[in-house]
mmCIF file of C-alpha atoms and ligand atoms in Angstrom:
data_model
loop_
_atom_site.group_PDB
_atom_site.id
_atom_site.type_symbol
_atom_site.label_atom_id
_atom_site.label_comp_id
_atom_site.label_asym_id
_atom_site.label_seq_id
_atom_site.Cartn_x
_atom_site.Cartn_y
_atom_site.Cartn_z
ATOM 1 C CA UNK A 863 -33.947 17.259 -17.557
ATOM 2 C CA UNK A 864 -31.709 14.375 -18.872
ATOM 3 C CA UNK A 865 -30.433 13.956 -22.390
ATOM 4 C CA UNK A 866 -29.646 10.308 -23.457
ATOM 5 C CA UNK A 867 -26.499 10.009 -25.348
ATOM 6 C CA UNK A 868 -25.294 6.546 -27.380
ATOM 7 C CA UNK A 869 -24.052 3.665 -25.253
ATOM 8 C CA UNK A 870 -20.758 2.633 -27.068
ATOM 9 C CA UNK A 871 -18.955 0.878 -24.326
ATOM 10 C CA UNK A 872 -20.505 -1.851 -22.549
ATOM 11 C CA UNK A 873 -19.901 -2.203 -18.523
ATOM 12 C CA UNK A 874 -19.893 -5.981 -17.814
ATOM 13 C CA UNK A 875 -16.368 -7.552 -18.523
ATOM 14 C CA UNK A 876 -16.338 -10.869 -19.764
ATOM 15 C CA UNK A 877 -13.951 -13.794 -18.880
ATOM 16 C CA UNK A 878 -10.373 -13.622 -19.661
ATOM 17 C CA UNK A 879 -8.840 -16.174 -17.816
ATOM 18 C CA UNK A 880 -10.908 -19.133 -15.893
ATOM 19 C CA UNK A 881 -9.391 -17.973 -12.827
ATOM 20 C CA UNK A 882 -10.738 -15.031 -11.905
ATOM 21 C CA UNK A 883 -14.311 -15.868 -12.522
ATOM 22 C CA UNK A 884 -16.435 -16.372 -9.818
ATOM 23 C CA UNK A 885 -19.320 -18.266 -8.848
ATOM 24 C CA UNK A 886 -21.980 -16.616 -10.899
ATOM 25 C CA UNK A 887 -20.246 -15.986 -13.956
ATOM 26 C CA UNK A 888 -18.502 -12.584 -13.194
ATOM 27 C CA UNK A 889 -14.518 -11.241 -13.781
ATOM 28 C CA UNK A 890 -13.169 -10.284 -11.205
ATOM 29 C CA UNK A 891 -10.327 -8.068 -12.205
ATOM 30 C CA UNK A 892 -9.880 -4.988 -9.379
ATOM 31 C CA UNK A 893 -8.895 -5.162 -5.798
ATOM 32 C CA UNK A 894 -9.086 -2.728 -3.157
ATOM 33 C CA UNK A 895 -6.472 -2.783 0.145
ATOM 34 C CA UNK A 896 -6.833 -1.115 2.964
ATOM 35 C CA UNK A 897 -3.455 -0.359 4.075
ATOM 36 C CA UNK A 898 -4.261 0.585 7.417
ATOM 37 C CA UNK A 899 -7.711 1.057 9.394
ATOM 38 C CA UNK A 900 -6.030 4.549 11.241
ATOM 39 C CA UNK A 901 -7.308 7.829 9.706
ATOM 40 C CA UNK A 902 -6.780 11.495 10.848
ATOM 41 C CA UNK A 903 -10.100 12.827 10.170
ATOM 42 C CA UNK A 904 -12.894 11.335 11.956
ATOM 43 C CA UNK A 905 -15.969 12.054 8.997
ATOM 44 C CA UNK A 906 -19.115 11.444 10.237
ATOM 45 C CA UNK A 907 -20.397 8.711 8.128
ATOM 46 C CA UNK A 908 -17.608 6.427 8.738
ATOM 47 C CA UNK A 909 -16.326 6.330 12.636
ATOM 48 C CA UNK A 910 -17.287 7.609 15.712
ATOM 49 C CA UNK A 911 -16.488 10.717 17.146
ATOM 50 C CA UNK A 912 -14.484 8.467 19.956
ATOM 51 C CA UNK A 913 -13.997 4.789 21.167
ATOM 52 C CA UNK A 914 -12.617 3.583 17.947
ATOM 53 C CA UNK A 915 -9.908 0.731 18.657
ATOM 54 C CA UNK A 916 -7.654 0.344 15.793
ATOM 55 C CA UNK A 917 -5.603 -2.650 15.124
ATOM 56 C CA UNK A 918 -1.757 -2.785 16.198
ATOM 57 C CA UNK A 919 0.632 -2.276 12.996
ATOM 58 C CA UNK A 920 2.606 -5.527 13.945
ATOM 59 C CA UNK A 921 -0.973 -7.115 12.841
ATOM 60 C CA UNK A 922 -0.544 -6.151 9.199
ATOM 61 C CA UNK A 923 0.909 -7.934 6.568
ATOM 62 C CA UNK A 924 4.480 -7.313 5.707
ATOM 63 C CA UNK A 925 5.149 -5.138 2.533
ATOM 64 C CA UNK A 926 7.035 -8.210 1.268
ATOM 65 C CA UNK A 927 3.908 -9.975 2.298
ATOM 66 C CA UNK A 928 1.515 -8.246 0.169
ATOM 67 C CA UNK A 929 3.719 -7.812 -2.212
ATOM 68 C CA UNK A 930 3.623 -11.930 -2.609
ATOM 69 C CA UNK A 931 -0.670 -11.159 -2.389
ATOM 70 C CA UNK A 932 -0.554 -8.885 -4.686
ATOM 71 C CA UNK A 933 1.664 -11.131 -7.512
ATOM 72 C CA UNK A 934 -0.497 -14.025 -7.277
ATOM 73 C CA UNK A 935 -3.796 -12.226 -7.518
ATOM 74 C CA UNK A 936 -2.173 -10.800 -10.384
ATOM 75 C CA UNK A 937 -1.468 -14.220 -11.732
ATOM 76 C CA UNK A 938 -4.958 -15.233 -10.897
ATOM 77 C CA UNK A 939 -6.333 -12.048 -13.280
ATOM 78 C CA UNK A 940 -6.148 -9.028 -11.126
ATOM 79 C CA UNK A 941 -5.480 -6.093 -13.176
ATOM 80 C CA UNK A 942 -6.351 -2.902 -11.007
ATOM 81 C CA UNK A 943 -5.372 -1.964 -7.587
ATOM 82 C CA UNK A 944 -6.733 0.517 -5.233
ATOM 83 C CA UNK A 945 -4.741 1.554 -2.019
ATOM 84 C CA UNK A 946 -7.149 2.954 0.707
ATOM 85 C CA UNK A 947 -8.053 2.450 4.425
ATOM 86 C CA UNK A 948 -8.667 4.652 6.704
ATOM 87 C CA UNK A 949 -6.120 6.929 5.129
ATOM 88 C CA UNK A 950 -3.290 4.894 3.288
ATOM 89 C CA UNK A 951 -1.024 8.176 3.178
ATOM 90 C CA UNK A 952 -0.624 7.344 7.098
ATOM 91 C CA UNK A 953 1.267 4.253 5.968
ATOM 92 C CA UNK A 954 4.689 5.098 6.533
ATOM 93 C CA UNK A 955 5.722 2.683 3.664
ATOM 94 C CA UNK A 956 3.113 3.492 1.034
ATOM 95 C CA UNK A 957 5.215 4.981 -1.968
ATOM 96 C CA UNK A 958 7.402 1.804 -1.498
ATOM 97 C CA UNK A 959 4.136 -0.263 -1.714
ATOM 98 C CA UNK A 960 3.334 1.065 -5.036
ATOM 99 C CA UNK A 961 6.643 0.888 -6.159
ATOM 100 C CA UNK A 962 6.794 -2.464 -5.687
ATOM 101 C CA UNK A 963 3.319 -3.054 -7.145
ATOM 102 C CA UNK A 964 4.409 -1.411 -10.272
ATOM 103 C CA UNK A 965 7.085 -3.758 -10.648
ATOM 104 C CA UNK A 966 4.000 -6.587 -10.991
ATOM 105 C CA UNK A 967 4.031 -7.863 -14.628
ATOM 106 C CA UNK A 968 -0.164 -7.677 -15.626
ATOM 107 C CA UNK A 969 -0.686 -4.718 -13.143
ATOM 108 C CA UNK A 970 -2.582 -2.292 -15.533
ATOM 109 C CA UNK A 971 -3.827 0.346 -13.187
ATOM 110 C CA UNK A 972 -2.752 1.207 -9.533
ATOM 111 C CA UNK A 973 -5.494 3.860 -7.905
ATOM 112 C CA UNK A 974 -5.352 5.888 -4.251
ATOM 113 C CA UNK A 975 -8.371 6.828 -2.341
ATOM 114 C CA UNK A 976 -7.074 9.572 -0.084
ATOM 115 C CA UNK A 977 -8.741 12.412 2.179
ATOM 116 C CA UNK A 978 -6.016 14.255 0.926
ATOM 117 C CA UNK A 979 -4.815 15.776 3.748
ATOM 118 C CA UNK A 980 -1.008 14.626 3.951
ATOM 119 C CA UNK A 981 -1.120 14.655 -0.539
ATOM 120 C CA UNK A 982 0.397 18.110 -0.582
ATOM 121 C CA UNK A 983 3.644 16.424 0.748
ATOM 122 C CA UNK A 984 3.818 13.362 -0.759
ATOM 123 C CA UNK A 985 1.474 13.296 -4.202
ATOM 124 C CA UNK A 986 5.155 13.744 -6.306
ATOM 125 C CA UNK A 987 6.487 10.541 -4.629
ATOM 126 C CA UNK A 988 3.566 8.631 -5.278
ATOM 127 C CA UNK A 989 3.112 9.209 -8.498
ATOM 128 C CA UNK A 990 6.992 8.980 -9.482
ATOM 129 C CA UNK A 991 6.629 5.425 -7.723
ATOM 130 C CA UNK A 992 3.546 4.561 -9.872
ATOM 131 C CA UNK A 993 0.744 6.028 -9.017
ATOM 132 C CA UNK A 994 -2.243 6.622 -11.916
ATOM 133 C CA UNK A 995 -5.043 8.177 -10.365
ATOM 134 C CA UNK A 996 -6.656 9.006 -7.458
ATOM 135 C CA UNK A 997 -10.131 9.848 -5.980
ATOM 136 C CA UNK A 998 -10.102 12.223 -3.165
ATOM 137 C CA UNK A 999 -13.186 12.760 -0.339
ATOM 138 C CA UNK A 1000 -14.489 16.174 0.225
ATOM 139 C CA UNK A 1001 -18.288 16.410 1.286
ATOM 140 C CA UNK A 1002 -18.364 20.133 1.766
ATOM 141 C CA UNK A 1003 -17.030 23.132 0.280
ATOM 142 C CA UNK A 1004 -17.020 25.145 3.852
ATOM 143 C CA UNK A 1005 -14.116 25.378 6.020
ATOM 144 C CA UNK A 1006 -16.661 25.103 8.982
ATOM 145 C CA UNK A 1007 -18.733 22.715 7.947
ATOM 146 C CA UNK A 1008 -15.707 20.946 6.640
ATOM 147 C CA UNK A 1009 -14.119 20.609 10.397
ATOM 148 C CA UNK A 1010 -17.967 19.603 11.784
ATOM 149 C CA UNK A 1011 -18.533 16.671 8.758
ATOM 150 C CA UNK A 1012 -14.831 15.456 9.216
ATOM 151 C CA UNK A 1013 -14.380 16.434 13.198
ATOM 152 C CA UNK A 1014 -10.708 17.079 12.886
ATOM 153 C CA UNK A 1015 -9.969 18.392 9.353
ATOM 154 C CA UNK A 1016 -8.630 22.046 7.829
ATOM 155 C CA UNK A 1017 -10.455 22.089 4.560
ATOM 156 C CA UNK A 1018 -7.193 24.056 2.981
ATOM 157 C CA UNK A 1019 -4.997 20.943 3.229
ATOM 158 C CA UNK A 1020 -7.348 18.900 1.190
ATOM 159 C CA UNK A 1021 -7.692 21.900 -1.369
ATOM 160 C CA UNK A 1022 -3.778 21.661 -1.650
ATOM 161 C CA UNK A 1023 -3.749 17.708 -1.746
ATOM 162 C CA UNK A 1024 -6.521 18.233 -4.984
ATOM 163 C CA UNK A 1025 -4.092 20.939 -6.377
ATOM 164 C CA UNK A 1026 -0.672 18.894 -5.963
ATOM 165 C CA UNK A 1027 -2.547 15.400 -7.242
ATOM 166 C CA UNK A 1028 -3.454 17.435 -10.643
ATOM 167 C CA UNK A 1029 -0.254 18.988 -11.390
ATOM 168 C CA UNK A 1030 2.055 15.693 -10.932
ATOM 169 C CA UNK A 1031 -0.912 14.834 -13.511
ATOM 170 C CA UNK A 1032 -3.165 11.995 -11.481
ATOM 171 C CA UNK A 1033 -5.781 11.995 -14.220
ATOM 172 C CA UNK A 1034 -8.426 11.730 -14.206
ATOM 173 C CA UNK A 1035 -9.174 12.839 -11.069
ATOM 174 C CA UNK A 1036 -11.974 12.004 -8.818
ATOM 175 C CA UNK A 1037 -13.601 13.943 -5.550
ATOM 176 C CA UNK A 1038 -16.225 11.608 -3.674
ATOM 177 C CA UNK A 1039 -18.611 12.958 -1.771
ATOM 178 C CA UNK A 1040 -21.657 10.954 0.576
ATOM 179 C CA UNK A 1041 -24.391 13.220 0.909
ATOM 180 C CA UNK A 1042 -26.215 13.812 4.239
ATOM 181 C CA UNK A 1043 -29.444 14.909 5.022
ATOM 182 C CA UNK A 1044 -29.371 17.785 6.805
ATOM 183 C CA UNK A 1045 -25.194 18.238 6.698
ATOM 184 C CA UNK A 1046 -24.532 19.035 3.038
ATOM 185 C CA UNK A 1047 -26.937 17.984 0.962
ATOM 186 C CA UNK A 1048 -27.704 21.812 0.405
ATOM 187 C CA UNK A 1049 -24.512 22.292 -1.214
ATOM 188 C CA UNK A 1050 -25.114 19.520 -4.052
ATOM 189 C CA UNK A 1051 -25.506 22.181 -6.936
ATOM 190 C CA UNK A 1052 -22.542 23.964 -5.873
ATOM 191 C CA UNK A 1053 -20.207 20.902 -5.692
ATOM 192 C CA UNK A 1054 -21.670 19.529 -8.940
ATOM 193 C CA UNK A 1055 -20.883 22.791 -10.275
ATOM 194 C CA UNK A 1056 -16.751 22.567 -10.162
ATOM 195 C CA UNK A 1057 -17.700 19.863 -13.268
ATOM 196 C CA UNK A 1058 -18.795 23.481 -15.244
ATOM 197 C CA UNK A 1059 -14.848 24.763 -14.426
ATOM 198 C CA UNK A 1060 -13.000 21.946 -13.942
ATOM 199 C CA UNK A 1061 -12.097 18.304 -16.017
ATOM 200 C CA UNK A 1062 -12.993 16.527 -12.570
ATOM 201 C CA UNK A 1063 -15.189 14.058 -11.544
ATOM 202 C CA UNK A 1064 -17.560 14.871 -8.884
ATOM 203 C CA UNK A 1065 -19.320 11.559 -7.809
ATOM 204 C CA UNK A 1066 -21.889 11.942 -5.747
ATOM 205 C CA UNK A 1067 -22.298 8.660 -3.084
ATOM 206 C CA UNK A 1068 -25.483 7.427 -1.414
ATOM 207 C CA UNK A 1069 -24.972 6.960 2.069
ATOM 208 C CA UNK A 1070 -24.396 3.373 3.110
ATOM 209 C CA UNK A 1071 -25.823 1.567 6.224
ATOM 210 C CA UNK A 1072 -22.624 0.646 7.317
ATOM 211 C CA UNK A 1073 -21.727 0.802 11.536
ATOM 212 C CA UNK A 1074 -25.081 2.949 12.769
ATOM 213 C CA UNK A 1075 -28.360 2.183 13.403
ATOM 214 C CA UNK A 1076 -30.816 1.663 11.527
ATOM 215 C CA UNK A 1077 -32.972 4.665 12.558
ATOM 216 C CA UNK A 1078 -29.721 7.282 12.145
ATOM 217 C CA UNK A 1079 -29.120 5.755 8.674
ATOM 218 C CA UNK A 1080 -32.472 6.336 7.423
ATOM 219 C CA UNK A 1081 -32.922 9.855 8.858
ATOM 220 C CA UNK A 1082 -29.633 11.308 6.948
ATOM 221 C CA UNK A 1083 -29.974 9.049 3.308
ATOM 222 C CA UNK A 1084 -30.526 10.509 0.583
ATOM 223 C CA UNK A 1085 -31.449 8.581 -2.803
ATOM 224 C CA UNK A 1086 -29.722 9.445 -5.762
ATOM 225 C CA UNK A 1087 -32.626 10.627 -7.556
ATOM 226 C CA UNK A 1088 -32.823 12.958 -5.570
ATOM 227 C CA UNK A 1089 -28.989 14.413 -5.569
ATOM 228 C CA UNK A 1090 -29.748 13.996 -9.273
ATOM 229 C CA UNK A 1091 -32.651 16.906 -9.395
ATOM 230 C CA UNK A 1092 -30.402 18.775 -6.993
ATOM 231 C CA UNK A 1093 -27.476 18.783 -9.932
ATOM 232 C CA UNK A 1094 -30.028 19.298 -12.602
ATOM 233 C CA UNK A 1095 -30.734 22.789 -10.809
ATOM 234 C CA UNK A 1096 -27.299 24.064 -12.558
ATOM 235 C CA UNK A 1097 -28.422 22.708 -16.110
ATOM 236 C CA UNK A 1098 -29.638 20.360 -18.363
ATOM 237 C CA UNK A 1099 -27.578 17.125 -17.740
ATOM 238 C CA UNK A 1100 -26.673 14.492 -20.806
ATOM 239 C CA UNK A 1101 -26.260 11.166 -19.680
ATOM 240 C CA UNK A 1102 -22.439 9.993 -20.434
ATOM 241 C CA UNK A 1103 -21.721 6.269 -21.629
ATOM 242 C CA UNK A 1104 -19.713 4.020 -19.091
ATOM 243 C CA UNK A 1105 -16.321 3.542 -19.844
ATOM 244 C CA UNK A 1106 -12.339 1.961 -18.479
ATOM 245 C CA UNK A 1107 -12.464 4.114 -15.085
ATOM 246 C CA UNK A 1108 -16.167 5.283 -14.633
ATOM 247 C CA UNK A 1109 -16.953 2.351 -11.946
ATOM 248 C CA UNK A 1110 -20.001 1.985 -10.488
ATOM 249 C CA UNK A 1111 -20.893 5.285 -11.215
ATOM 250 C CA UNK A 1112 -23.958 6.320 -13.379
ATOM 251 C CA UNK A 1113 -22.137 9.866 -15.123
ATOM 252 C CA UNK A 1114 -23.777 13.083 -16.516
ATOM 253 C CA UNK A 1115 -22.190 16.374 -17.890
ATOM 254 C CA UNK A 1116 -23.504 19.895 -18.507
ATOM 255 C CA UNK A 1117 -23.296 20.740 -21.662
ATOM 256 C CA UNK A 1118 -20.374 22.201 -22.341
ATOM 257 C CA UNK A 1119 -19.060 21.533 -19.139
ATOM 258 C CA UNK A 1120 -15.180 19.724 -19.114
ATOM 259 C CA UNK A 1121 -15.795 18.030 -16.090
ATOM 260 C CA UNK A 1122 -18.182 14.674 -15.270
ATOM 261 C CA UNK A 1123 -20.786 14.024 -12.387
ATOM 262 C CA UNK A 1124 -21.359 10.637 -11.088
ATOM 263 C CA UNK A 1125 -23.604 9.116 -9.212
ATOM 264 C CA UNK A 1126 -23.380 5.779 -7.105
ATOM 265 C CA UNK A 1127 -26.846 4.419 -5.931
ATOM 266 C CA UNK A 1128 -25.518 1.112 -4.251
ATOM 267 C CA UNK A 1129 -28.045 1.940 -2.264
ATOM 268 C CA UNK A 1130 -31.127 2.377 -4.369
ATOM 269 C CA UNK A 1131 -30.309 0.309 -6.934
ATOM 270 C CA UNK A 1132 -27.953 -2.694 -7.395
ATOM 271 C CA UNK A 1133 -25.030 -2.854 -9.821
ATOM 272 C CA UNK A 1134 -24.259 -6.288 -8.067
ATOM 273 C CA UNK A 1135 -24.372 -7.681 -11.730
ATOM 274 C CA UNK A 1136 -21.249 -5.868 -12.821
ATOM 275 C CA UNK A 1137 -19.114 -5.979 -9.230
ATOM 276 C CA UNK A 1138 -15.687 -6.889 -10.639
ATOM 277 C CA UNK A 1139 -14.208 -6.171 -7.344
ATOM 278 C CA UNK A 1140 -12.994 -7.720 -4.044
ATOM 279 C CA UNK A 1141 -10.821 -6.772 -1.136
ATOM 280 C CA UNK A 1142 -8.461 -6.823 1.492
ATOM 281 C CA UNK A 1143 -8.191 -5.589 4.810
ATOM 282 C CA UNK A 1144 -4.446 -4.424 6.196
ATOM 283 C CA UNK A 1145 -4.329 -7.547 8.245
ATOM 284 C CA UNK A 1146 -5.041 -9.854 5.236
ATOM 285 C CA UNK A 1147 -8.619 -10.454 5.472
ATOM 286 C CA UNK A 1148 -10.159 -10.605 1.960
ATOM 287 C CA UNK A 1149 -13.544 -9.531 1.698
ATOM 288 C CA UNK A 1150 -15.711 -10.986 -1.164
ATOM 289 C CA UNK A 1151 -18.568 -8.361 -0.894
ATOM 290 C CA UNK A 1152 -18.736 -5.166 1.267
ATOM 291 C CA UNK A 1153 -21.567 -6.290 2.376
ATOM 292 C CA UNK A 1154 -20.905 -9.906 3.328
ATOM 293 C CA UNK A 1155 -19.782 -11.323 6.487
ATOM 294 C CA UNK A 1156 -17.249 -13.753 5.182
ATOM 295 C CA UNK A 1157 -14.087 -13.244 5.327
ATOM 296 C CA UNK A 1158 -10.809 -15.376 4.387
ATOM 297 C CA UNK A 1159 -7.233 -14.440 6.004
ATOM 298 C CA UNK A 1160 -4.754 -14.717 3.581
ATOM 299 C CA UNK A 1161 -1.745 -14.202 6.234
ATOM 300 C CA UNK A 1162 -2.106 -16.831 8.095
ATOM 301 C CA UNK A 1163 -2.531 -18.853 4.710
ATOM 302 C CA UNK A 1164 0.257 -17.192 3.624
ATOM 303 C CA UNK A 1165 2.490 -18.268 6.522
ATOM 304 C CA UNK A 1166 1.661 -21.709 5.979
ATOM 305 C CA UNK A 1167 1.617 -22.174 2.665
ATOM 306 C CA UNK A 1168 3.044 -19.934 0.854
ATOM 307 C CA UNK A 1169 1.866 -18.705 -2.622
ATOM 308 C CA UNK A 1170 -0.456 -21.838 -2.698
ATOM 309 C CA UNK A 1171 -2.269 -20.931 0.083
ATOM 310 C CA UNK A 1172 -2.540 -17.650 -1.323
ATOM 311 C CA UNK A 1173 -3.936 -19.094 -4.199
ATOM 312 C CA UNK A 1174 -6.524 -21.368 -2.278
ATOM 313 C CA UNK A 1175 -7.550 -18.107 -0.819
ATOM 314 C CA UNK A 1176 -8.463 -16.416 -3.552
ATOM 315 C CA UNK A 1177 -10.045 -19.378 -4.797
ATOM 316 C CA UNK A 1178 -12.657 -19.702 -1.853
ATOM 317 C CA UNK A 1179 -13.296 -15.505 -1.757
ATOM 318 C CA UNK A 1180 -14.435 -15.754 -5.840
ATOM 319 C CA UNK A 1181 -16.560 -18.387 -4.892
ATOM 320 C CA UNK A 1182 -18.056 -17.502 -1.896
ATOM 321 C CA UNK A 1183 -18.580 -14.039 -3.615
ATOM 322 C CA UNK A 1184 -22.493 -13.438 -3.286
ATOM 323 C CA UNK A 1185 -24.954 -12.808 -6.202
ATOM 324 C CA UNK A 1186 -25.316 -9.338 -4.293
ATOM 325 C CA UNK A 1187 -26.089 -7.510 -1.481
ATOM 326 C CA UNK A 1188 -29.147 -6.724 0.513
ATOM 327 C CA UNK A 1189 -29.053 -3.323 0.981
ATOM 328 C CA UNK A 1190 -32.419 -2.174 -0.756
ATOM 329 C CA UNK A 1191 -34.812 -3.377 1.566
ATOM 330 C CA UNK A 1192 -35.073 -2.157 5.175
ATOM 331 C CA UNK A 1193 -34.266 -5.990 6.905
ATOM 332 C CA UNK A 1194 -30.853 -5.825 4.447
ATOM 333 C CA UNK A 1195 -30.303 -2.454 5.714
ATOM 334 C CA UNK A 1196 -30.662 -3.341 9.048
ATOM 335 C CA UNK A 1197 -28.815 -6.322 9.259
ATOM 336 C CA UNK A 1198 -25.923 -4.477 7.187
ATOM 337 C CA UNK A 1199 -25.483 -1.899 10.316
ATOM 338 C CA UNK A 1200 -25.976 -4.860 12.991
ATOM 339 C CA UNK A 1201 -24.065 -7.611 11.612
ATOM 340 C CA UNK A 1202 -21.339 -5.736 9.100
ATOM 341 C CA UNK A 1203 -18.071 -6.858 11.597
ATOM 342 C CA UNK A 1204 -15.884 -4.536 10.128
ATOM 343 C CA UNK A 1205 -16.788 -0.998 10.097
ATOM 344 C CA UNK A 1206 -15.952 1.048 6.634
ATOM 345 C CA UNK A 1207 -12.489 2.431 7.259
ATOM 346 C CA UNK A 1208 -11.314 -1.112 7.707
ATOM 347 C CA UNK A 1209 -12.756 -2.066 4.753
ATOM 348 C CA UNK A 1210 -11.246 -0.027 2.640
ATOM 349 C CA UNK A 1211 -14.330 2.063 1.966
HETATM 350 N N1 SAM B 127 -9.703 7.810 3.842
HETATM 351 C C1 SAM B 127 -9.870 7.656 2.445
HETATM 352 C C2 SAM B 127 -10.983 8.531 1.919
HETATM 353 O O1 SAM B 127 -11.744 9.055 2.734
HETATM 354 O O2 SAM B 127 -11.096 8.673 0.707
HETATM 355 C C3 SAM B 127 -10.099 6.239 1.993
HETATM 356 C C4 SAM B 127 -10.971 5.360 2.844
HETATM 357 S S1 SAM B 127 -12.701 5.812 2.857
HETATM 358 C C5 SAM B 127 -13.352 4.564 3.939
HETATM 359 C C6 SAM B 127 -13.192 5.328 1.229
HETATM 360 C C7 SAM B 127 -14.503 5.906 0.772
HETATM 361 O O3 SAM B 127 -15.552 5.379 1.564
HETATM 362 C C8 SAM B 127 -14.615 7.408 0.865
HETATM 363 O O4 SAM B 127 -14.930 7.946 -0.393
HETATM 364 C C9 SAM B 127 -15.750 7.631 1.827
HETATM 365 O O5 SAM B 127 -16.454 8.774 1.494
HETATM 366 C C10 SAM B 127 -16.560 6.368 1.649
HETATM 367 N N2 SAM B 127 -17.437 6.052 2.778
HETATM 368 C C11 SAM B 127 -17.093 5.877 4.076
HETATM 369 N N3 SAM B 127 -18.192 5.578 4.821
HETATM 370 C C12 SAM B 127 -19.255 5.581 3.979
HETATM 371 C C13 SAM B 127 -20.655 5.337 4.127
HETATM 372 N N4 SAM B 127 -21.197 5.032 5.302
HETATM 373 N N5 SAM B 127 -21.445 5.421 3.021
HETATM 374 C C14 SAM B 127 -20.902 5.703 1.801
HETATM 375 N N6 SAM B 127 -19.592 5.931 1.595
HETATM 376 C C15 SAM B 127 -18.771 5.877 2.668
HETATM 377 FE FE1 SF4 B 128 -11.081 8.641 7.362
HETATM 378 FE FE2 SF4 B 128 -11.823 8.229 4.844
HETATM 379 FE FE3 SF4 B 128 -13.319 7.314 6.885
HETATM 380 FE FE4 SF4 B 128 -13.199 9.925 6.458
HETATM 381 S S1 SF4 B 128 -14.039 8.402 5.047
HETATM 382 S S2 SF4 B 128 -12.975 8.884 8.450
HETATM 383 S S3 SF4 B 128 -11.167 10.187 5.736
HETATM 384 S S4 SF4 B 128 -11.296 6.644 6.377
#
């Protein structure tokens, strides 16, 4: 059963600066990067167990590079940035990235998604050079079902990347996990139940169409009404208003509890209406929609032109940004898994 608390914050954003509006009226104020499309776990909603061909680091754009990127989508109303991938830790310049990010008058927020696996070493680092938060994936709580979901991964290096991120104080912290049918969506209640011991966020994803058939998609996807009767097993669940950092996420809490579940139905239902985000691949490909085919490369714009192509850029991704995506219906679905040219880890997820 679901308690409805008070709405006080509201989750559209509204225009700050003609710049970063797009063509239907929305902000658009956070960017994600993928820093590189390599990973070291192989999990099995987002690459093949084999054959994946990754692009050549001389392909992606200088640090100075994005640095430049990153200053005039700051300029243009940018406020938060995200650094994932594949895995950004594997980026043997990240902490200098997001030192030099930091230095970007108008950056308010700079965010990591991480598997966590190389965070026991370098979480200190990152957050010393500017780090705020991070959101970490872990879809199981079982070591063996751990190294099965991820193909390559010791469960114990994440639990010491989630341990290390809290105590250089990345707060709040997030764990992600896409739910399966018939990998871990048994172990729903238990994951939702670190929220009763711990001030985490566990948000629950809906498996996206994204690189597989059709057929496979639909046999392992679970809607998030139903992960949502699987948390409710632990307790009676109060609806929590949106607010700065929740995202996409619809969020509950036990009562009681210090920590927060979320759930993202991109799936089931749109939140196209309140997408304040767009993004970047490591080779400089922005990406108006994580759904959408289009994509603009910045490098070579960059190259040419300098700043002002930059700017022209980001000009044609805001407007070329779509009213929303197609996933609901089993055609979008389809033609998401067919069409999408860029799998998730080089999308930045
Ligand atoms: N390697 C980092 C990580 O796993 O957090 C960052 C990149 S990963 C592509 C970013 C996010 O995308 C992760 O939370 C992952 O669970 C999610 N993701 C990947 N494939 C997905 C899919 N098919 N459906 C839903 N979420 C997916
Ligand atoms: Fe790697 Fe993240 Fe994709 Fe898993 S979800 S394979 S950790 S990029």
């Amino acid at each position: 059963m679901i308690a409805q608390a008070p709405q006080t914050t509201s989750l559209g954003e509204r225009a700050s600066s003609p710049e970063n509006i797009d063509g239907f009226g929305r902000t658009i104020s956070y960017l994600r990067i993928s820093l590189t499309d390599r990973c070291n776990l192989r999990c099995l909603y987002c690459m093949p167990a084999e054959g994946m061909t990754f692009m050549h680091p001389s392909h992606y754009l200088r640090r100075e590079e994005l640095n430049t990127v990153l200053r005039v989508a700051v300029q243009m109303g940018i406020r938060k940035i995200r650094f994932t991938g594949g895995e950004p830790t594997l980026r043997p310049e990240l902490v200098e990235i997001v030192r030099d990010t930091r230095s970007i008058e108008g950056v308010e927020e700079i965010a990591l998604s991480t598997n966590a696996v190389l965070l026991d070493r370098k979480a200190a680092a990152l957050k010393e050079a500017g780090v705020d938060r991070v959101n970490i994936s872990l879809d199981t709580l079982r070591p063996d079902r751990f190294r099965q979901m991820t193909r390559l991964g010791n469960i114990e290096k994440v639990f010491a990347g989630i341990r290390a991120a809290w105590e250089v104080g990345m707060r709040p912290l997030k764990i992600n996990t896409v739910v399966m049918r018939g990998q871990n969506d048994d172990e729903i209640g238990q994951l939702a139940a670190l929220t009763q011991r711990y001030p985490i966020e566990v948000r629950f994803i809906e498996y996206m169409p994204i690189g597989v058939s059709y057929e496979a998609w639909r046999a392992s996807f679970v809607p998030a009404a139903e992960i949502l009767r699987a948390c409710e097993q632990n307790g009676v669940l109060i609806h929590v208003p949106q607010e700065r950092y929740s995202g996409p996420a619809e969020r509950y809490q036990y009562m009681g509890a210090p920590g927060k579940i979320g759930v993202i139905h991109a799936v089931s239902t749109s939140f196209c209406g309140y997408c304040n985000r767009i993004r970047m691949t490591a080779d400089g490909l922005f990406k108006p929609c994580l759904h959408s085919d289009h994509v603009f490369d910045v490098k070579e714009a960059l190259r040419m032109r300098g700043e002002e192509g930059v700017r022209d850029v980001l000009r044609h991704v805001l407007r070329k940004k779509p009213l929303q995506h197609h996933m609901q219906v089993p055609e979008g679905a389809l033609a998401n898994t067919r069409y999408s040219r860029l799998n998730m880890s080089q999308m930045g997820g």
